[in-house]
Amino acid sequence: MGQQLLRKGDTAPPPLTAQAVKTVFSSPRELETFTRELSDWVRRAAADPARHQDWRYAGALLPSVLDALQAAPQRAAITLTGAPVRDAGNASLSNAWLRLPTLLAHPDVVLQEANGNLVYVVAQSGTPRAARVSLSAGKPVVNDTWMLFDGDEAALMHLPVLAGEWRNG
């Protein structure tokens, strides 16, 4: 259901897409199913050079992120291409890649880099992680995702917060 919803949402107004995806992914079952399906694709993309140009939807910008952006993107659906997955390689497929939709749907905080890229962060979990989403050409695309280790959060805390908040503890 997730890929189909995002495919339809890719041509809808961004606020409508953002709200629809947020509503559907508020169901743990729907989000887990979508996450499992994307995780399977990520594993295949990392192992198969032929999937370099392949892509999937990974989620959508949150309504609160859309509201905070100075310039609204043309689309809210976030895509993931096979290229960054393949570049990470099978050995680097951490929970940051395999749990990407969960991170995009429920971040602790969303930050904005000076170049306009967004950084989604989940710090309060057993697997702290982050993902960078480019907004170039008005189309959100996942560029990278990584696990956070001791001290990594400090390097991000100087970035402006668009949504959510840093939590202590």
PDB file of C-alpha atoms in Angstrom:
ATOM      1  CA  MET A   1       0.000   0.000   0.000  1.00  0.00           C
ATOM      2  CA  GLY A   2       2.834   2.429   0.832  1.00  0.00           C
ATOM      3  CA  GLN A   3       4.464   2.528  -2.620  1.00  0.00           C
ATOM      4  CA  GLN A   4       1.023   2.902  -4.243  1.00  0.00           C
ATOM      5  CA  LEU A   5       0.011   5.724  -1.874  1.00  0.00           C
ATOM      6  CA  LEU A   6       3.290   7.561  -2.455  1.00  0.00           C
ATOM      7  CA  ARG A   7       3.074   7.069  -6.221  1.00  0.00           C
ATOM      8  CA  LYS A   8      -0.352   8.750  -6.204  1.00  0.00           C
ATOM      9  CA  GLY A   9       0.882  11.360  -3.740  1.00  0.00           C
ATOM     10  CA  ASP A  10       3.815  12.226  -5.961  1.00  0.00           C
ATOM     11  CA  THR A  11       1.460  14.160  -8.247  1.00  0.00           C
ATOM     12  CA  ALA A  12      -0.756  15.598  -5.492  1.00  0.00           C
ATOM     13  CA  PRO A  13      -0.174  18.910  -3.705  1.00  0.00           C
ATOM     14  CA  PRO A  14       2.632  18.431  -1.146  1.00  0.00           C
ATOM     15  CA  PRO A  15       0.487  19.267   1.935  1.00  0.00           C
ATOM     16  CA  LEU A  16      -2.074  16.626   0.920  1.00  0.00           C
ATOM     17  CA  THR A  17       0.613  13.989   0.351  1.00  0.00           C
ATOM     18  CA  ALA A  18       2.371  14.818   3.622  1.00  0.00           C
ATOM     19  CA  GLN A  19      -0.827  14.537   5.653  1.00  0.00           C
ATOM     20  CA  ALA A  20      -2.017  11.341   3.921  1.00  0.00           C
ATOM     21  CA  VAL A  21       1.306   9.573   4.451  1.00  0.00           C
ATOM     22  CA  LYS A  22       1.500  10.760   8.069  1.00  0.00           C
ATOM     23  CA  THR A  23      -1.990   9.360   8.696  1.00  0.00           C
ATOM     24  CA  VAL A  24      -1.291   5.985   7.050  1.00  0.00           C
ATOM     25  CA  PHE A  25       2.122   5.619   8.718  1.00  0.00           C
ATOM     26  CA  SER A  26       0.661   6.412  12.137  1.00  0.00           C
ATOM     27  CA  SER A  27      -0.518   2.784  11.958  1.00  0.00           C
ATOM     28  CA  PRO A  28       2.395   0.672  13.255  1.00  0.00           C
ATOM     29  CA  ARG A  29       1.310  -2.226  11.051  1.00  0.00           C
ATOM     30  CA  GLU A  30       1.287  -0.135   7.859  1.00  0.00           C
ATOM     31  CA  LEU A  31       4.649   1.459   8.651  1.00  0.00           C
ATOM     32  CA  GLU A  32       6.248  -1.894   9.548  1.00  0.00           C
ATOM     33  CA  THR A  33       4.994  -3.495   6.321  1.00  0.00           C
ATOM     34  CA  PHE A  34       6.292  -0.580   4.251  1.00  0.00           C
ATOM     35  CA  THR A  35       9.626  -0.612   6.117  1.00  0.00           C
ATOM     36  CA  ARG A  36      10.048  -4.374   5.581  1.00  0.00           C
ATOM     37  CA  GLU A  37       9.300  -4.068   1.850  1.00  0.00           C
ATOM     38  CA  LEU A  38      11.741  -1.191   1.381  1.00  0.00           C
ATOM     39  CA  SER A  39      14.359  -3.024   3.455  1.00  0.00           C
ATOM     40  CA  ASP A  40      14.089  -6.017   1.103  1.00  0.00           C
ATOM     41  CA  TRP A  41      14.570  -3.699  -1.885  1.00  0.00           C
ATOM     42  CA  VAL A  42      17.571  -2.009  -0.188  1.00  0.00           C
ATOM     43  CA  ARG A  43      19.256  -5.396   0.298  1.00  0.00           C
ATOM     44  CA  ARG A  44      18.692  -6.272  -3.359  1.00  0.00           C
ATOM     45  CA  ALA A  45      19.893  -2.841  -4.556  1.00  0.00           C
ATOM     46  CA  ALA A  46      23.075  -3.084  -2.477  1.00  0.00           C
ATOM     47  CA  ALA A  47      23.914  -6.493  -3.931  1.00  0.00           C
ATOM     48  CA  ASP A  48      23.004  -5.893  -7.587  1.00  0.00           C
ATOM     49  CA  PRO A  49      24.874  -3.271  -9.659  1.00  0.00           C
ATOM     50  CA  ALA A  50      22.043  -3.399 -12.232  1.00  0.00           C
ATOM     51  CA  ARG A  51      19.760  -1.685  -9.666  1.00  0.00           C
ATOM     52  CA  HIS A  52      21.960   1.434  -9.631  1.00  0.00           C
ATOM     53  CA  GLN A  53      19.292   3.427 -11.509  1.00  0.00           C
ATOM     54  CA  ASP A  54      16.309   1.768  -9.816  1.00  0.00           C
ATOM     55  CA  TRP A  55      14.393   3.718  -7.177  1.00  0.00           C
ATOM     56  CA  ARG A  56      11.625   3.440  -4.600  1.00  0.00           C
ATOM     57  CA  TYR A  57       9.628   5.788  -2.432  1.00  0.00           C
ATOM     58  CA  ALA A  58      11.011   5.928   1.117  1.00  0.00           C
ATOM     59  CA  GLY A  59       8.381   8.141   2.772  1.00  0.00           C
ATOM     60  CA  ALA A  60       7.171  11.736   2.664  1.00  0.00           C
ATOM     61  CA  LEU A  61       8.098  15.063   4.153  1.00  0.00           C
ATOM     62  CA  LEU A  62       6.218  15.659   7.388  1.00  0.00           C
ATOM     63  CA  PRO A  63       3.525  18.355   7.407  1.00  0.00           C
ATOM     64  CA  SER A  64       5.511  20.221  10.094  1.00  0.00           C
ATOM     65  CA  VAL A  65       8.610  20.169   7.870  1.00  0.00           C
ATOM     66  CA  LEU A  66       6.643  21.525   4.895  1.00  0.00           C
ATOM     67  CA  ASP A  67       5.297  24.319   7.107  1.00  0.00           C
ATOM     68  CA  ALA A  68       8.810  25.218   8.289  1.00  0.00           C
ATOM     69  CA  LEU A  69      10.458  25.366   4.860  1.00  0.00           C
ATOM     70  CA  GLN A  70      10.862  28.842   3.387  1.00  0.00           C
ATOM     71  CA  ALA A  71      10.321  27.538  -0.136  1.00  0.00           C
ATOM     72  CA  ALA A  72       7.853  24.700  -0.555  1.00  0.00           C
ATOM     73  CA  PRO A  73       9.134  21.804  -2.658  1.00  0.00           C
ATOM     74  CA  GLN A  74       7.192  20.654  -5.719  1.00  0.00           C
ATOM     75  CA  ARG A  75       6.656  17.248  -4.139  1.00  0.00           C
ATOM     76  CA  ALA A  76       6.439  15.766  -0.649  1.00  0.00           C
ATOM     77  CA  ALA A  77       7.134  12.120  -1.564  1.00  0.00           C
ATOM     78  CA  ILE A  78      10.745  11.182  -0.726  1.00  0.00           C
ATOM     79  CA  THR A  79      12.560   8.876  -3.130  1.00  0.00           C
ATOM     80  CA  LEU A  80      15.560   6.621  -2.662  1.00  0.00           C
ATOM     81  CA  THR A  81      17.641   5.563  -5.651  1.00  0.00           C
ATOM     82  CA  GLY A  82      19.785   2.477  -5.890  1.00  0.00           C
ATOM     83  CA  ALA A  83      22.961   4.540  -6.323  1.00  0.00           C
ATOM     84  CA  PRO A  84      23.572   5.603  -2.692  1.00  0.00           C
ATOM     85  CA  VAL A  85      22.512   2.167  -1.458  1.00  0.00           C
ATOM     86  CA  ARG A  86      24.907   0.502  -3.880  1.00  0.00           C
ATOM     87  CA  ASP A  87      27.662   2.954  -2.918  1.00  0.00           C
ATOM     88  CA  ALA A  88      27.163   2.061   0.763  1.00  0.00           C
ATOM     89  CA  GLY A  89      27.585  -1.610  -0.130  1.00  0.00           C
ATOM     90  CA  ASN A  90      26.259  -4.729   1.546  1.00  0.00           C
ATOM     91  CA  ALA A  91      28.734  -4.489   4.415  1.00  0.00           C
ATOM     92  CA  SER A  92      27.423  -1.037   5.366  1.00  0.00           C
ATOM     93  CA  LEU A  93      23.723  -1.884   5.400  1.00  0.00           C
ATOM     94  CA  SER A  94      22.967  -0.799   8.938  1.00  0.00           C
ATOM     95  CA  ASN A  95      19.626  -0.144  10.591  1.00  0.00           C
ATOM     96  CA  ALA A  96      19.975   3.387   9.241  1.00  0.00           C
ATOM     97  CA  TRP A  97      19.298   1.980   5.747  1.00  0.00           C
ATOM     98  CA  LEU A  98      17.064  -0.909   6.722  1.00  0.00           C
ATOM     99  CA  ARG A  99      14.762   1.162   8.983  1.00  0.00           C
ATOM    100  CA  LEU A 100      14.740   4.298   6.800  1.00  0.00           C
ATOM    101  CA  PRO A 101      10.926   4.707   6.499  1.00  0.00           C
ATOM    102  CA  THR A 102      10.568   4.600  10.287  1.00  0.00           C
ATOM    103  CA  LEU A 103      13.209   7.323  10.640  1.00  0.00           C
ATOM    104  CA  LEU A 104      11.479   9.517   8.038  1.00  0.00           C
ATOM    105  CA  ALA A 105       8.026   8.991   9.580  1.00  0.00           C
ATOM    106  CA  HIS A 106       8.992   9.483  13.240  1.00  0.00           C
ATOM    107  CA  PRO A 107      12.194  11.514  13.671  1.00  0.00           C
ATOM    108  CA  ASP A 108      13.089  13.104  16.984  1.00  0.00           C
ATOM    109  CA  VAL A 109      14.276  16.192  15.149  1.00  0.00           C
ATOM    110  CA  VAL A 110      14.567  17.440  11.546  1.00  0.00           C
ATOM    111  CA  LEU A 111      17.413  19.856  10.861  1.00  0.00           C
ATOM    112  CA  GLN A 112      18.359  21.972   7.856  1.00  0.00           C
ATOM    113  CA  GLU A 113      21.901  22.296   6.568  1.00  0.00           C
ATOM    114  CA  ALA A 114      23.209  25.534   5.042  1.00  0.00           C
ATOM    115  CA  ASN A 115      22.810  24.069   1.531  1.00  0.00           C
ATOM    116  CA  GLY A 116      19.115  23.343   2.180  1.00  0.00           C
ATOM    117  CA  ASN A 117      19.435  19.607   2.743  1.00  0.00           C
ATOM    118  CA  LEU A 118      17.355  18.155   5.555  1.00  0.00           C
ATOM    119  CA  VAL A 119      18.786  15.865   8.239  1.00  0.00           C
ATOM    120  CA  TYR A 120      16.308  13.552   9.946  1.00  0.00           C
ATOM    121  CA  VAL A 121      17.556  12.284  13.312  1.00  0.00           C
ATOM    122  CA  VAL A 122      16.395   9.570  15.686  1.00  0.00           C
ATOM    123  CA  ALA A 123      18.604   9.908  18.754  1.00  0.00           C
ATOM    124  CA  GLN A 124      16.439   8.318  21.442  1.00  0.00           C
ATOM    125  CA  SER A 125      16.411   4.679  20.442  1.00  0.00           C
ATOM    126  CA  GLY A 126      18.503   1.563  20.631  1.00  0.00           C
ATOM    127  CA  THR A 127      19.770   2.438  17.158  1.00  0.00           C
ATOM    128  CA  PRO A 128      20.406   6.209  16.901  1.00  0.00           C
ATOM    129  CA  ARG A 129      20.609   7.160  13.246  1.00  0.00           C
ATOM    130  CA  ALA A 130      20.269   9.982  10.727  1.00  0.00           C
ATOM    131  CA  ALA A 131      19.349  10.471   7.073  1.00  0.00           C
ATOM    132  CA  ARG A 132      20.135  13.321   4.694  1.00  0.00           C
ATOM    133  CA  VAL A 133      17.377  14.341   2.264  1.00  0.00           C
ATOM    134  CA  SER A 134      18.185  16.661  -0.623  1.00  0.00           C
ATOM    135  CA  LEU A 135      15.520  19.060  -1.876  1.00  0.00           C
ATOM    136  CA  SER A 136      17.259  19.877  -5.158  1.00  0.00           C
ATOM    137  CA  ALA A 137      14.894  20.500  -8.052  1.00  0.00           C
ATOM    138  CA  GLY A 138      11.989  20.520  -5.576  1.00  0.00           C
ATOM    139  CA  LYS A 139      12.005  16.745  -5.260  1.00  0.00           C
ATOM    140  CA  PRO A 140      13.043  15.181  -1.930  1.00  0.00           C
ATOM    141  CA  VAL A 141      15.665  12.447  -2.407  1.00  0.00           C
ATOM    142  CA  VAL A 142      17.574  10.463   0.234  1.00  0.00           C
ATOM    143  CA  ASN A 143      21.307  11.068  -0.274  1.00  0.00           C
ATOM    144  CA  ASP A 144      22.727   9.205   2.694  1.00  0.00           C
ATOM    145  CA  THR A 145      21.887   7.598   5.989  1.00  0.00           C
ATOM    146  CA  TRP A 146      24.148   6.631   8.864  1.00  0.00           C
ATOM    147  CA  MET A 147      24.277   5.346  12.404  1.00  0.00           C
ATOM    148  CA  LEU A 148      24.989   7.885  15.155  1.00  0.00           C
ATOM    149  CA  PHE A 149      27.732   7.081  17.635  1.00  0.00           C
ATOM    150  CA  ASP A 150      28.951   8.881  20.752  1.00  0.00           C
ATOM    151  CA  GLY A 151      29.672  12.503  19.900  1.00  0.00           C
ATOM    152  CA  ASP A 152      27.949  12.481  16.496  1.00  0.00           C
ATOM    153  CA  GLU A 153      24.947  14.431  17.758  1.00  0.00           C
ATOM    154  CA  ALA A 154      27.179  17.306  18.838  1.00  0.00           C
ATOM    155  CA  ALA A 155      28.241  17.798  15.221  1.00  0.00           C
ATOM    156  CA  LEU A 156      24.567  18.225  14.239  1.00  0.00           C
ATOM    157  CA  MET A 157      23.300  20.353  17.118  1.00  0.00           C
ATOM    158  CA  HIS A 158      24.425  23.625  15.514  1.00  0.00           C
ATOM    159  CA  LEU A 159      21.989  23.137  12.620  1.00  0.00           C
ATOM    160  CA  PRO A 160      18.620  24.945  12.670  1.00  0.00           C
ATOM    161  CA  VAL A 161      15.701  22.798  13.861  1.00  0.00           C
ATOM    162  CA  LEU A 162      12.742  22.650  11.441  1.00  0.00           C
ATOM    163  CA  ALA A 163      10.620  20.157  13.370  1.00  0.00           C
ATOM    164  CA  GLY A 164      10.804  18.211  16.617  1.00  0.00           C
ATOM    165  CA  GLU A 165      13.399  18.820  19.277  1.00  0.00           C
ATOM    166  CA  TRP A 166      16.606  17.474  20.694  1.00  0.00           C
ATOM    167  CA  ARG A 167      15.923  15.378  23.755  1.00  0.00           C
ATOM    168  CA  ASN A 168      18.265  14.891  26.675  1.00  0.00           C
ATOM    169  CA  GLY A 169      18.905  11.483  28.096  1.00  0.00           C
TER     170      GLY A 169
END
